PDB file of C-alpha atoms in Angstrom:
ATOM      1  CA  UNK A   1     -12.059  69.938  37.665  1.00 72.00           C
ATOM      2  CA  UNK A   2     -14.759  71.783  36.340  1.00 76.00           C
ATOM      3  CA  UNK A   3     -17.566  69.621  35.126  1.00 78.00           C
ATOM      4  CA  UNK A   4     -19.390  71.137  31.977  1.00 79.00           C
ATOM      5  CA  UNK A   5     -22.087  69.907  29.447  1.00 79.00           C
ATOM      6  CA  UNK A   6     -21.528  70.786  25.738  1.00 82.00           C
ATOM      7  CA  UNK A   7     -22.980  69.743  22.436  1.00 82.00           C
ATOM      8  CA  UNK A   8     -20.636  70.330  19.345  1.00 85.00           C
ATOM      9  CA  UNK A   9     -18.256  68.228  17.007  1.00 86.00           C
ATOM     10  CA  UNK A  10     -15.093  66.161  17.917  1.00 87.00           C
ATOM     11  CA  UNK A  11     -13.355  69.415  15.751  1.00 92.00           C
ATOM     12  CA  UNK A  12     -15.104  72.254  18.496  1.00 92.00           C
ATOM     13  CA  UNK A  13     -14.281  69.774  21.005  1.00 90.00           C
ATOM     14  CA  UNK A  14     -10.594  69.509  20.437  1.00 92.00           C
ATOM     15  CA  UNK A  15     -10.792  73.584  19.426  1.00 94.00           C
ATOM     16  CA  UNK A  16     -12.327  74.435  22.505  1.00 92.00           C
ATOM     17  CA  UNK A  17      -9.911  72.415  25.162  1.00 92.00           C
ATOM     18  CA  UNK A  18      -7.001  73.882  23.057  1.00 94.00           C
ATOM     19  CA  UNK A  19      -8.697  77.598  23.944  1.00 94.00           C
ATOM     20  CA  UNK A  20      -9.398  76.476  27.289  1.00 92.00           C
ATOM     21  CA  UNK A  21      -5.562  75.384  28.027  1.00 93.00           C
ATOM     22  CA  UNK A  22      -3.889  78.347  26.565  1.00 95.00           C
ATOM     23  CA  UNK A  23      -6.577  81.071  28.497  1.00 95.00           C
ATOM     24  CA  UNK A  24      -6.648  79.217  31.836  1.00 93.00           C
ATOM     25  CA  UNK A  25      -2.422  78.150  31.020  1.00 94.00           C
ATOM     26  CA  UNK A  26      -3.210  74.727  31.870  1.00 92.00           C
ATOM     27  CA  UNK A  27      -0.969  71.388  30.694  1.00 92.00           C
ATOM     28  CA  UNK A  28      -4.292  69.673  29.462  1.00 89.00           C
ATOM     29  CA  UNK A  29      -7.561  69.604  29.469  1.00 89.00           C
ATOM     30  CA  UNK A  30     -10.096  66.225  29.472  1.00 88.00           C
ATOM     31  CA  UNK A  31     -13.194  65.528  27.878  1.00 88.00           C
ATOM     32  CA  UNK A  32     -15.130  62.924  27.389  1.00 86.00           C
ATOM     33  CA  UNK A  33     -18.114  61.795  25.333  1.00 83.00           C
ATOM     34  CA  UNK A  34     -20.941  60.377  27.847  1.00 79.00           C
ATOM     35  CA  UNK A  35     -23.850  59.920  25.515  1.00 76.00           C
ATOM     36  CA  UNK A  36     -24.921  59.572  22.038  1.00 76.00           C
ATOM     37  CA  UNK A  37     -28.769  60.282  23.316  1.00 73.00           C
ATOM     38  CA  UNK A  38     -29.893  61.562  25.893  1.00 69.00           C
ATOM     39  CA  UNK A  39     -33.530  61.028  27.409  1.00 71.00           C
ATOM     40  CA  UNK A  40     -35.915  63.842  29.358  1.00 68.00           C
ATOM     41  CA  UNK A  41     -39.218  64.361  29.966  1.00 69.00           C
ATOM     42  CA  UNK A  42     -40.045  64.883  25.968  1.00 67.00           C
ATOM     43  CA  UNK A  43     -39.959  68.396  26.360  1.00 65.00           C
ATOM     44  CA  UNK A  44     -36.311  69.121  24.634  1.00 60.00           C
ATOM     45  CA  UNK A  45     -35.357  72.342  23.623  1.00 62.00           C
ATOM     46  CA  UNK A  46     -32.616  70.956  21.551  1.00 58.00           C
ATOM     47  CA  UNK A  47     -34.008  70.683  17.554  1.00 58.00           C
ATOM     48  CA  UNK A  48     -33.116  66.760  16.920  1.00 55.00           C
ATOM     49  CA  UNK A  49     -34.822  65.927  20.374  1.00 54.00           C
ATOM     50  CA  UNK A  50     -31.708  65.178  21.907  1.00 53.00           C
ATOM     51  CA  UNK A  51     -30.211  63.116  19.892  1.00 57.00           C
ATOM     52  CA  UNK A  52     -27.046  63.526  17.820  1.00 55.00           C
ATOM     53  CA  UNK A  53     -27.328  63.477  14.420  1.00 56.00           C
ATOM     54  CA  UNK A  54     -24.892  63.830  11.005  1.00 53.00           C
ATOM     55  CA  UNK A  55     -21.816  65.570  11.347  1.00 54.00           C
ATOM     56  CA  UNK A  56     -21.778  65.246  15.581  1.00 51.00           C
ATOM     57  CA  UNK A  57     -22.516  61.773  15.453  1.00 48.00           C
ATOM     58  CA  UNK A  58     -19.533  61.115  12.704  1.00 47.00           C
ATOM     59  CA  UNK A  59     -17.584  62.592  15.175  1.00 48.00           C
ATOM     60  CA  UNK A  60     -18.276  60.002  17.995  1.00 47.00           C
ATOM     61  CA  UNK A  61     -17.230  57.405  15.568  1.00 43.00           C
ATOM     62  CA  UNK A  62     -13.763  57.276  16.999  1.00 41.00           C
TER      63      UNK A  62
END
């Protein structure tokens, strides 16, 4: 297992381990949604301050 952080939609998600299978010719590939929000020191580079908003928190609705 190789243990990655990512930040996209359900949709990229789903693309992405589909990619990663076919490339790497693997049976399946896992991932898993840890967080909604994340919390640092206040200094995020990410624009919504790490939180998830609109179309990649729809996404987490399932």
């Amino acid at each position: 297992m190789i243990p990655v952080r990512i930040m996209c939609t359900r949709e990229q998600i789903v693309e992405i381990c589909k990619e990663t299978a076919r490339f790497y010719d693997q049976f399946a590939v896992f991932a898993t949604l840890v967080a909604t929000e994340t919390v640092d020191s206040g200094q995020s580079k990410f624009p919504t301050g790490g939180r998830l908003t609109g179309n990649q928190l729809a996404a987490t609705d399932h």
